[in-house]
PDB file of C-alpha atoms in Angstrom:
ATOM      1  CA  MET A 136       0.000   0.000   0.000  1.00 49.00           C
ATOM      2  CA  PRO A 137       1.636   3.305  -1.043  1.00 53.00           C
ATOM      3  CA  GLU A 138       2.497   5.800   1.676  1.00 53.00           C
ATOM      4  CA  ALA A 139       0.524   9.040   1.779  1.00 51.00           C
ATOM      5  CA  THR A 140       2.549  12.049   0.907  1.00 52.00           C
ATOM      6  CA  THR A 141       1.979  15.459   2.465  1.00 51.00           C
ATOM      7  CA  THR A 142       2.903  18.747   0.911  1.00 54.00           C
ATOM      8  CA  ALA A 143       4.284  21.342   3.345  1.00 52.00           C
ATOM      9  CA  ARG A 144       2.611  24.696   3.095  1.00 58.00           C
ATOM     10  CA  PRO A 145       4.918  27.676   2.682  1.00 57.00           C
ATOM     11  CA  ALA A 146       5.315  29.747   5.843  1.00 56.00           C
ATOM     12  CA  ALA A 147       3.331  32.940   5.897  1.00 54.00           C
ATOM     13  CA  PRO A 148       5.477  36.048   5.566  1.00 57.00           C
ATOM     14  CA  PRO A 149       6.006  37.875   8.851  1.00 58.00           C
ATOM     15  CA  THR A 150       3.634  40.716   9.476  1.00 57.00           C
ATOM     16  CA  ALA A 151       5.364  44.055   9.544  1.00 54.00           C
ATOM     17  CA  PHE A 152       5.019  45.921  12.816  1.00 47.00           C
ATOM     18  CA  VAL A 153       3.096  49.130  12.357  1.00 48.00           C
ATOM     19  CA  PRO A 154       3.209  51.461  15.369  1.00 52.00           C
ATOM     20  CA  ALA A 155      -0.099  52.860  16.509  1.00 53.00           C
ATOM     21  CA  ARG A 156      -0.770  56.359  15.348  1.00 60.00           C
ATOM     22  CA  VAL A 157      -0.922  58.818  18.208  1.00 64.00           C
ATOM     23  CA  GLY A 158      -2.797  62.063  17.779  1.00 78.00           C
ATOM     24  CA  LEU A 159      -1.383  65.487  18.502  1.00 83.00           C
ATOM     25  CA  TRP A 160      -3.638  65.919  21.534  1.00 88.00           C
ATOM     26  CA  SER A 161      -2.460  62.648  23.088  1.00 88.00           C
ATOM     27  CA  SER A 162       1.167  63.561  22.403  1.00 88.00           C
ATOM     28  CA  TYR A 163       0.683  66.992  23.942  1.00 91.00           C
ATOM     29  CA  ARG A 164      -0.929  65.564  27.088  1.00 90.00           C
ATOM     30  CA  THR A 165       1.883  63.031  27.455  1.00 89.00           C
ATOM     31  CA  LEU A 166       4.561  65.711  27.098  1.00 89.00           C
ATOM     32  CA  LEU A 167       2.697  67.967  29.521  1.00 89.00           C
ATOM     33  CA  ARG A 168       2.565  65.179  32.112  1.00 90.00           C
ATOM     34  CA  TRP A 169       6.281  64.613  31.557  1.00 87.00           C
ATOM     35  CA  GLN A 170       7.092  68.300  32.115  1.00 85.00           C
ATOM     36  CA  LEU A 171       4.920  68.465  35.221  1.00 84.00           C
ATOM     37  CA  GLY A 172       6.537  65.271  36.479  1.00 82.00           C
ATOM     38  CA  GLN A 173       9.995  66.717  35.880  1.00 78.00           C
ATOM     39  CA  ALA A 174       9.099  69.753  37.972  1.00 73.00           C
ATOM     40  CA  GLY A 175       7.531  67.496  40.607  1.00 71.00           C
ATOM     41  CA  SER A 176       7.364  68.989  44.072  1.00 71.00           C
ATOM     42  CA  ASP A 177       9.348  72.024  42.906  1.00 77.00           C
ATOM     43  CA  LEU A 178       6.414  73.378  40.896  1.00 80.00           C
ATOM     44  CA  PRO A 179       4.251  74.467  43.884  1.00 83.00           C
ATOM     45  CA  MET A 180       7.346  75.962  45.499  1.00 85.00           C
ATOM     46  CA  ILE A 181       8.107  77.973  42.356  1.00 82.00           C
ATOM     47  CA  VAL A 182       4.539  79.300  42.341  1.00 83.00           C
ATOM     48  CA  VAL A 183       4.834  80.265  46.025  1.00 86.00           C
ATOM     49  CA  ILE A 184       8.179  81.980  45.414  1.00 85.00           C
ATOM     50  CA  GLN A 185       6.670  83.919  42.538  1.00 84.00           C
ATOM     51  CA  ALA A 186       3.823  85.024  44.802  1.00 85.00           C
ATOM     52  CA  LEU A 187       6.285  86.160  47.469  1.00 88.00           C
ATOM     53  CA  LEU A 188       8.320  87.973  44.831  1.00 86.00           C
ATOM     54  CA  ALA A 189       5.151  89.729  43.687  1.00 86.00           C
ATOM     55  CA  ALA A 190       4.466  90.968  47.194  1.00 87.00           C
ATOM     56  CA  GLY A 191       8.121  91.862  47.722  1.00 87.00           C
ATOM     57  CA  VAL A 192       8.383  93.982  44.575  1.00 86.00           C
ATOM     58  CA  VAL A 193       5.189  95.898  45.370  1.00 87.00           C
ATOM     59  CA  ILE A 194       6.124  96.594  48.978  1.00 87.00           C
ATOM     60  CA  GLY A 195       9.906  96.759  48.675  1.00 86.00           C
ATOM     61  CA  PHE A 196      10.046  99.162  45.727  1.00 81.00           C
ATOM     62  CA  GLY A 197       7.641 101.407  47.614  1.00 80.00           C
ATOM     63  CA  PHE A 198      10.236 101.791  50.392  1.00 84.00           C
ATOM     64  CA  LEU A 199      12.690 103.209  47.836  1.00 80.00           C
ATOM     65  CA  ILE A 200      10.380 106.172  47.188  1.00 79.00           C
ATOM     66  CA  PRO A 201       9.933 108.339  50.306  1.00 77.00           C
ATOM     67  CA  ASP A 202       6.390 109.680  50.704  1.00 81.00           C
ATOM     68  CA  ILE A 203       5.258 107.890  47.575  1.00 85.00           C
ATOM     69  CA  SER A 204       2.423 109.705  45.829  1.00 88.00           C
ATOM     70  CA  PRO A 205      -0.783 107.954  44.748  1.00 88.00           C
ATOM     71  CA  GLU A 206       0.232 108.370  41.094  1.00 89.00           C
ATOM     72  CA  SER A 207       3.661 106.806  41.666  1.00 89.00           C
ATOM     73  CA  ALA A 208       2.133 104.006  43.722  1.00 90.00           C
ATOM     74  CA  LEU A 209      -0.320 103.270  40.926  1.00 91.00           C
ATOM     75  CA  PHE A 210       2.421 103.232  38.275  1.00 92.00           C
ATOM     76  CA  LEU A 211       4.644 101.011  40.421  1.00 90.00           C
ATOM     77  CA  SER A 212       1.863  98.585  41.269  1.00 90.00           C
ATOM     78  CA  THR A 213       0.560  98.226  37.723  1.00 92.00           C
ATOM     79  CA  GLY A 214       4.091  97.625  36.437  1.00 92.00           C
ATOM     80  CA  THR A 215       4.911  94.874  38.917  1.00 91.00           C
ATOM     81  CA  PRO A 216       3.022  92.105  37.032  1.00 92.00           C
ATOM     82  CA  THR A 217       5.182  92.781  33.976  1.00 93.00           C
ATOM     83  CA  VAL A 218       8.354  92.514  36.067  1.00 92.00           C
ATOM     84  CA  LEU A 219       7.235  89.132  37.348  1.00 91.00           C
ATOM     85  CA  LEU A 220       6.247  87.745  33.945  1.00 92.00           C
ATOM     86  CA  MET A 221       9.477  88.959  32.355  1.00 93.00           C
ATOM     87  CA  VAL A 222      11.604  87.464  35.133  1.00 90.00           C
ATOM     88  CA  VAL A 223       9.914  84.088  34.668  1.00 90.00           C
ATOM     89  CA  GLY A 224      10.199  84.096  30.888  1.00 92.00           C
ATOM     90  CA  LEU A 225      13.633  85.652  30.442  1.00 92.00           C
ATOM     91  CA  THR A 226      15.388  84.145  33.473  1.00 90.00           C
ATOM     92  CA  ILE A 227      13.766  81.057  34.969  1.00 89.00           C
ATOM     93  CA  VAL A 228      12.797  79.488  31.633  1.00 91.00           C
ATOM     94  CA  PRO A 229      16.294  79.727  30.064  1.00 92.00           C
ATOM     95  CA  GLN A 230      17.886  78.288  33.185  1.00 90.00           C
ATOM     96  CA  GLY A 231      15.481  75.342  33.154  1.00 88.00           C
ATOM     97  CA  VAL A 232      16.064  74.651  29.454  1.00 91.00           C
ATOM     98  CA  VAL A 233      19.842  74.939  29.883  1.00 92.00           C
ATOM     99  CA  ARG A 234      19.676  72.407  32.711  1.00 90.00           C
ATOM    100  CA  ALA A 235      17.698  70.058  30.443  1.00 89.00           C
ATOM    101  CA  ARG A 236      20.294  70.477  27.694  1.00 89.00           C
ATOM    102  CA  THR A 237      23.112  69.760  30.109  1.00 91.00           C
ATOM    103  CA  ASP A 238      21.679  66.593  31.704  1.00 89.00           C
ATOM    104  CA  GLY A 239      20.501  65.111  28.378  1.00 88.00           C
ATOM    105  CA  THR A 240      16.754  65.504  28.941  1.00 87.00           C
ATOM    106  CA  PHE A 241      16.439  67.959  26.067  1.00 87.00           C
ATOM    107  CA  THR A 242      18.143  65.555  23.644  1.00 87.00           C
ATOM    108  CA  TYR A 243      15.980  62.659  24.816  1.00 88.00           C
ATOM    109  CA  LEU A 244      12.751  64.593  24.306  1.00 86.00           C
ATOM    110  CA  ARG A 245      13.846  65.616  20.809  1.00 86.00           C
ATOM    111  CA  SER A 246      14.381  61.941  19.964  1.00 85.00           C
ATOM    112  CA  LEU A 247      10.778  61.012  20.763  1.00 84.00           C
ATOM    113  CA  PRO A 248       8.439  60.299  17.813  1.00 85.00           C
ATOM    114  CA  VAL A 249       6.291  63.366  18.424  1.00 86.00           C
ATOM    115  CA  ALA A 250       5.931  66.666  16.633  1.00 87.00           C
ATOM    116  CA  ARG A 251       8.760  68.711  18.081  1.00 86.00           C
ATOM    117  CA  PRO A 252       6.801  71.983  18.299  1.00 89.00           C
ATOM    118  CA  LEU A 253       4.685  70.192  20.896  1.00 90.00           C
ATOM    119  CA  LEU A 254       7.727  70.216  23.182  1.00 90.00           C
ATOM    120  CA  LEU A 255       7.649  74.003  23.125  1.00 90.00           C
ATOM    121  CA  LEU A 256       3.873  74.081  23.580  1.00 91.00           C
ATOM    122  CA  ALA A 257       4.067  71.845  26.661  1.00 91.00           C
ATOM    123  CA  ASP A 258       6.781  74.049  28.162  1.00 89.00           C
ATOM    124  CA  LEU A 259       4.742  77.168  27.460  1.00 90.00           C
ATOM    125  CA  THR A 260       1.745  75.646  29.240  1.00 91.00           C
ATOM    126  CA  VAL A 261       3.752  74.831  32.350  1.00 90.00           C
ATOM    127  CA  TRP A 262       5.224  78.321  32.562  1.00 87.00           C
ATOM    128  CA  LEU A 263       1.820  79.897  32.067  1.00 88.00           C
ATOM    129  CA  VAL A 264       0.659  77.966  35.126  1.00 87.00           C
ATOM    130  CA  VAL A 265       3.686  79.214  37.058  1.00 85.00           C
ATOM    131  CA  ALA A 266       3.620  82.856  35.986  1.00 86.00           C
ATOM    132  CA  LEU A 267      -0.006  83.963  35.815  1.00 86.00           C
ATOM    133  CA  PRO A 268      -0.964  83.510  39.523  1.00 87.00           C
ATOM    134  CA  SER A 269       1.703  86.058  40.463  1.00 86.00           C
ATOM    135  CA  VAL A 270      -0.196  88.719  38.482  1.00 87.00           C
ATOM    136  CA  ALA A 271      -3.226  88.271  40.706  1.00 89.00           C
ATOM    137  CA  VAL A 272      -1.083  88.280  43.859  1.00 90.00           C
ATOM    138  CA  ALA A 273       0.681  91.495  42.804  1.00 89.00           C
ATOM    139  CA  VAL A 274      -2.620  93.276  42.144  1.00 90.00           C
ATOM    140  CA  ILE A 275      -4.167  92.157  45.447  1.00 91.00           C
ATOM    141  CA  VAL A 276      -1.112  93.122  47.512  1.00 91.00           C
ATOM    142  CA  ALA A 277      -0.832  96.490  45.757  1.00 90.00           C
ATOM    143  CA  ASP A 278      -4.496  97.231  46.384  1.00 89.00           C
ATOM    144  CA  LEU A 279      -4.149  96.389  50.078  1.00 89.00           C
ATOM    145  CA  ARG A 280      -0.892  98.327  50.467  1.00 89.00           C
ATOM    146  CA  TYR A 281      -1.716 101.512  48.549  1.00 90.00           C
ATOM    147  CA  ASP A 282      -5.535 101.498  48.424  1.00 88.00           C
ATOM    148  CA  LEU A 283      -5.564 101.775  44.638  1.00 86.00           C
ATOM    149  CA  THR A 284      -8.490 102.597  42.409  1.00 85.00           C
ATOM    150  CA  LEU A 285      -8.372 100.032  39.619  1.00 88.00           C
ATOM    151  CA  ALA A 286     -10.593  99.810  36.547  1.00 90.00           C
ATOM    152  CA  PHE A 287     -10.203  96.418  34.908  1.00 92.00           C
ATOM    153  CA  ASP A 288     -10.601  95.956  31.178  1.00 92.00           C
ATOM    154  CA  TRP A 289     -10.938  92.195  31.453  1.00 92.00           C
ATOM    155  CA  PRO A 290     -10.628  91.241  27.757  1.00 93.00           C
ATOM    156  CA  LEU A 291      -7.512  93.391  27.401  1.00 93.00           C
ATOM    157  CA  LEU A 292      -6.058  92.250  30.726  1.00 92.00           C
ATOM    158  CA  ILE A 293      -6.490  88.541  29.968  1.00 93.00           C
ATOM    159  CA  ALA A 294      -5.224  88.848  26.400  1.00 94.00           C
ATOM    160  CA  ALA A 295      -2.259  91.002  27.429  1.00 94.00           C
ATOM    161  CA  SER A 296      -1.313  88.660  30.292  1.00 93.00           C
ATOM    162  CA  LEU A 297      -1.296  85.658  27.969  1.00 93.00           C
ATOM    163  CA  LEU A 298       0.586  87.498  25.212  1.00 94.00           C
ATOM    164  CA  VAL A 299       3.219  88.894  27.578  1.00 95.00           C
ATOM    165  CA  THR A 300       3.760  85.504  29.208  1.00 93.00           C
ATOM    166  CA  VAL A 301       4.062  83.676  25.890  1.00 93.00           C
ATOM    167  CA  THR A 302       6.372  86.366  24.484  1.00 95.00           C
ATOM    168  CA  ALA A 303       8.714  86.363  27.475  1.00 94.00           C
ATOM    169  CA  THR A 304       8.755  82.565  27.614  1.00 93.00           C
ATOM    170  CA  ALA A 305       9.328  82.208  23.865  1.00 93.00           C
ATOM    171  CA  VAL A 306      12.197  84.713  23.879  1.00 94.00           C
ATOM    172  CA  GLY A 307      13.744  83.063  26.939  1.00 93.00           C
ATOM    173  CA  TYR A 308      13.386  79.625  25.341  1.00 93.00           C
ATOM    174  CA  ALA A 309      14.983  80.941  22.139  1.00 93.00           C
ATOM    175  CA  ILE A 310      17.948  82.260  24.130  1.00 93.00           C
ATOM    176  CA  ALA A 311      18.376  78.898  25.846  1.00 93.00           C
ATOM    177  CA  VAL A 312      18.338  76.808  22.636  1.00 91.00           C
ATOM    178  CA  THR A 313      20.287  79.248  20.445  1.00 90.00           C
ATOM    179  CA  PHE A 314      23.299  80.069  22.609  1.00 92.00           C
ATOM    180  CA  ALA A 315      25.762  77.760  24.306  1.00 92.00           C
ATOM    181  CA  PRO A 316      24.569  76.714  27.788  1.00 91.00           C
ATOM    182  CA  MET A 317      27.064  78.878  29.677  1.00 92.00           C
ATOM    183  CA  MET A 318      26.333  81.971  27.568  1.00 94.00           C
ATOM    184  CA  ALA A 319      22.564  81.414  27.900  1.00 93.00           C
ATOM    185  CA  GLN A 320      22.863  81.320  31.692  1.00 92.00           C
ATOM    186  CA  VAL A 321      24.911  84.520  31.746  1.00 93.00           C
ATOM    187  CA  LEU A 322      22.413  86.311  29.496  1.00 93.00           C
ATOM    188  CA  SER A 323      19.479  85.208  31.630  1.00 92.00           C
ATOM    189  CA  GLN A 324      21.146  86.587  34.755  1.00 90.00           C
ATOM    190  CA  VAL A 325      21.991  89.892  33.086  1.00 93.00           C
ATOM    191  CA  LEU A 326      18.399  90.251  31.887  1.00 92.00           C
ATOM    192  CA  VAL A 327      17.130  90.171  35.496  1.00 90.00           C
ATOM    193  CA  PHE A 328      18.951  93.410  36.306  1.00 90.00           C
ATOM    194  CA  PHE A 329      18.036  94.961  32.972  1.00 93.00           C
ATOM    195  CA  VAL A 330      14.339  94.283  33.511  1.00 93.00           C
ATOM    196  CA  MET A 331      14.179  95.370  37.131  1.00 88.00           C
ATOM    197  CA  LEU A 332      16.535  98.373  37.109  1.00 88.00           C
ATOM    198  CA  PHE A 333      16.858  99.731  33.579  1.00 93.00           C
ATOM    199  CA  SER A 334      13.426  99.182  32.061  1.00 93.00           C
ATOM    200  CA  PRO A 335      10.560 101.708  32.365  1.00 93.00           C
ATOM    201  CA  ILE A 336       8.157  99.307  34.013  1.00 93.00           C
ATOM    202  CA  THR A 337       7.919 100.557  37.572  1.00 89.00           C
ATOM    203  CA  PHE A 338       8.979 104.099  36.673  1.00 90.00           C
ATOM    204  CA  PRO A 339       8.031 106.358  33.730  1.00 91.00           C
ATOM    205  CA  ALA A 340      10.101 106.179  30.539  1.00 91.00           C
ATOM    206  CA  SER A 341      10.606 109.966  30.756  1.00 91.00           C
ATOM    207  CA  GLN A 342      13.186 109.377  33.505  1.00 92.00           C
ATOM    208  CA  LEU A 343      15.503 107.671  30.998  1.00 93.00           C
ATOM    209  CA  PRO A 344      17.793 109.417  28.486  1.00 94.00           C
ATOM    210  CA  GLY A 345      16.185 110.017  25.103  1.00 93.00           C
ATOM    211  CA  TRP A 346      18.313 107.441  23.276  1.00 95.00           C
ATOM    212  CA  PHE A 347      17.450 104.813  25.892  1.00 94.00           C
ATOM    213  CA  GLN A 348      13.757 105.552  25.483  1.00 94.00           C
ATOM    214  CA  SER A 349      14.169 104.885  21.754  1.00 94.00           C
ATOM    215  CA  VAL A 350      15.798 101.538  22.526  1.00 95.00           C
ATOM    216  CA  HIS A 351      12.839 100.550  24.671  1.00 94.00           C
ATOM    217  CA  ASP A 352      10.467 101.505  21.881  1.00 93.00           C
ATOM    218  CA  VAL A 353      11.647  98.431  19.950  1.00 95.00           C
ATOM    219  CA  LEU A 354      12.178  96.077  22.899  1.00 95.00           C
ATOM    220  CA  PRO A 355       9.209  94.091  24.237  1.00 95.00           C
ATOM    221  CA  ILE A 356       9.520  95.146  27.885  1.00 95.00           C
ATOM    222  CA  ARG A 357       7.937  98.622  27.921  1.00 95.00           C
ATOM    223  CA  PRO A 358       5.167  97.702  25.441  1.00 95.00           C
ATOM    224  CA  ALA A 359       4.323  94.693  27.631  1.00 96.00           C
ATOM    225  CA  ALA A 360       4.079  96.920  30.707  1.00 95.00           C
ATOM    226  CA  ASP A 361       1.924  99.477  28.904  1.00 95.00           C
ATOM    227  CA  LEU A 362      -0.549  96.849  27.674  1.00 95.00           C
ATOM    228  CA  LEU A 363      -0.922  95.246  31.093  1.00 95.00           C
ATOM    229  CA  ARG A 364      -1.226  98.660  32.738  1.00 95.00           C
ATOM    230  CA  ALA A 365      -4.022  99.615  30.355  1.00 94.00           C
ATOM    231  CA  GLY A 366      -5.824  96.406  31.284  1.00 94.00           C
ATOM    232  CA  LEU A 367      -5.520  97.134  34.999  1.00 94.00           C
ATOM    233  CA  VAL A 368      -6.406 100.840  34.952  1.00 93.00           C
ATOM    234  CA  SER A 369      -8.317 101.348  31.738  1.00 89.00           C
ATOM    235  CA  GLY A 370      -9.573 104.791  32.691  1.00 83.00           C
ATOM    236  CA  THR A 371      -6.072 106.188  33.232  1.00 88.00           C
ATOM    237  CA  TYR A 372      -3.799 104.402  30.758  1.00 90.00           C
ATOM    238  CA  ASP A 373      -4.506 103.546  27.138  1.00 87.00           C
ATOM    239  CA  ALA A 374      -3.286 100.623  25.049  1.00 83.00           C
ATOM    240  CA  SER A 375      -1.322 101.459  21.906  1.00 88.00           C
ATOM    241  CA  LEU A 376      -1.461  99.556  18.623  1.00 93.00           C
ATOM    242  CA  ARG A 377       2.291 100.106  18.288  1.00 94.00           C
ATOM    243  CA  ASP A 378       2.880  98.363  21.619  1.00 94.00           C
ATOM    244  CA  LEU A 379       0.787  95.423  20.468  1.00 94.00           C
ATOM    245  CA  VAL A 380       2.677  95.169  17.165  1.00 96.00           C
ATOM    246  CA  VAL A 381       6.084  95.270  18.870  1.00 96.00           C
ATOM    247  CA  LEU A 382       5.052  92.570  21.324  1.00 95.00           C
ATOM    248  CA  VAL A 383       3.581  90.329  18.626  1.00 96.00           C
ATOM    249  CA  VAL A 384       6.748  90.656  16.500  1.00 97.00           C
ATOM    250  CA  TRP A 385       8.928  89.585  19.420  1.00 96.00           C
ATOM    251  CA  CYS A 386       6.541  86.741  20.236  1.00 95.00           C
ATOM    252  CA  VAL A 387       6.599  85.422  16.657  1.00 96.00           C
ATOM    253  CA  ALA A 388      10.393  85.767  16.484  1.00 95.00           C
ATOM    254  CA  GLY A 389      10.871  83.888  19.753  1.00 93.00           C
ATOM    255  CA  LEU A 390       8.515  81.095  18.715  1.00 94.00           C
ATOM    256  CA  ALA A 391      10.173  80.831  15.285  1.00 94.00           C
ATOM    257  CA  LEU A 392      13.708  80.604  16.684  1.00 92.00           C
ATOM    258  CA  SER A 393      12.637  78.079  19.339  1.00 91.00           C
ATOM    259  CA  THR A 394      10.776  75.910  16.838  1.00 91.00           C
ATOM    260  CA  ARG A 395      13.672  76.020  14.375  1.00 90.00           C
ATOM    261  CA  ALA A 396      16.073  74.856  17.083  1.00 85.00           C
ATOM    262  CA  LEU A 397      13.723  72.007  17.992  1.00 85.00           C
ATOM    263  CA  VAL A 398      13.061  70.698  14.455  1.00 83.00           C
ATOM    264  CA  ARG A 399      16.581  70.901  13.050  1.00 76.00           C
ATOM    265  CA  ARG A 400      18.683  67.753  13.052  1.00 58.00           C
ATOM    266  CA  ALA A 401      20.589  67.097  16.239  1.00 53.00           C
TER     267      ALA A 401
END
């Protein structure tokens, strides 16, 4: 009786592995959780320090002006939020990014299969959370200390606060990713003194030399202060279209430089 013969079937070709597609929203949430996790317990402390700095600037700068007038107190108080937002964006943000570049975290995040601009967006969100509460603290402390008469223009105040925060953060981020780490740290420290002592935020621009006033006309610091001041005391100070344009230009430039540094090849 003949033996039955069997024909071996050819093995099926291996199925190629196709990674699951992850949406932009999911990627953004994951990166945001990562950034919040990196900050960890330091994040609430940073917010508290910012609040204390807000109170300190309002009260401490007032001691430098003997018999401060109501007008000077109002100008000082309405400029303090800009000081705080600029310090966060131009000083704290660059130092944090430089630290990430130094310890390898920045390189690791750039290697992830996510849209790299989302890295910047997640950072911006975290720093918005850190910076914006200090604006409210500064206004409350100033009102209690100097008994101010404020007239809020809420749409302008909210829009200006967001724009100033994003601009300062974007410019600070651009400094951190464009310059060498050591140079970026030095620049961020120099900018603290420039913002607090040589920028017409807590004192009128008329107290500066004429050429220095012209310099501040093209820098984002004075326009940011003027927009926020107009949102806090709308009946006394007016917002200028020129200030808005200058601030938007700096914001776009900072975002463009930051994004370019993130998307270029490592």
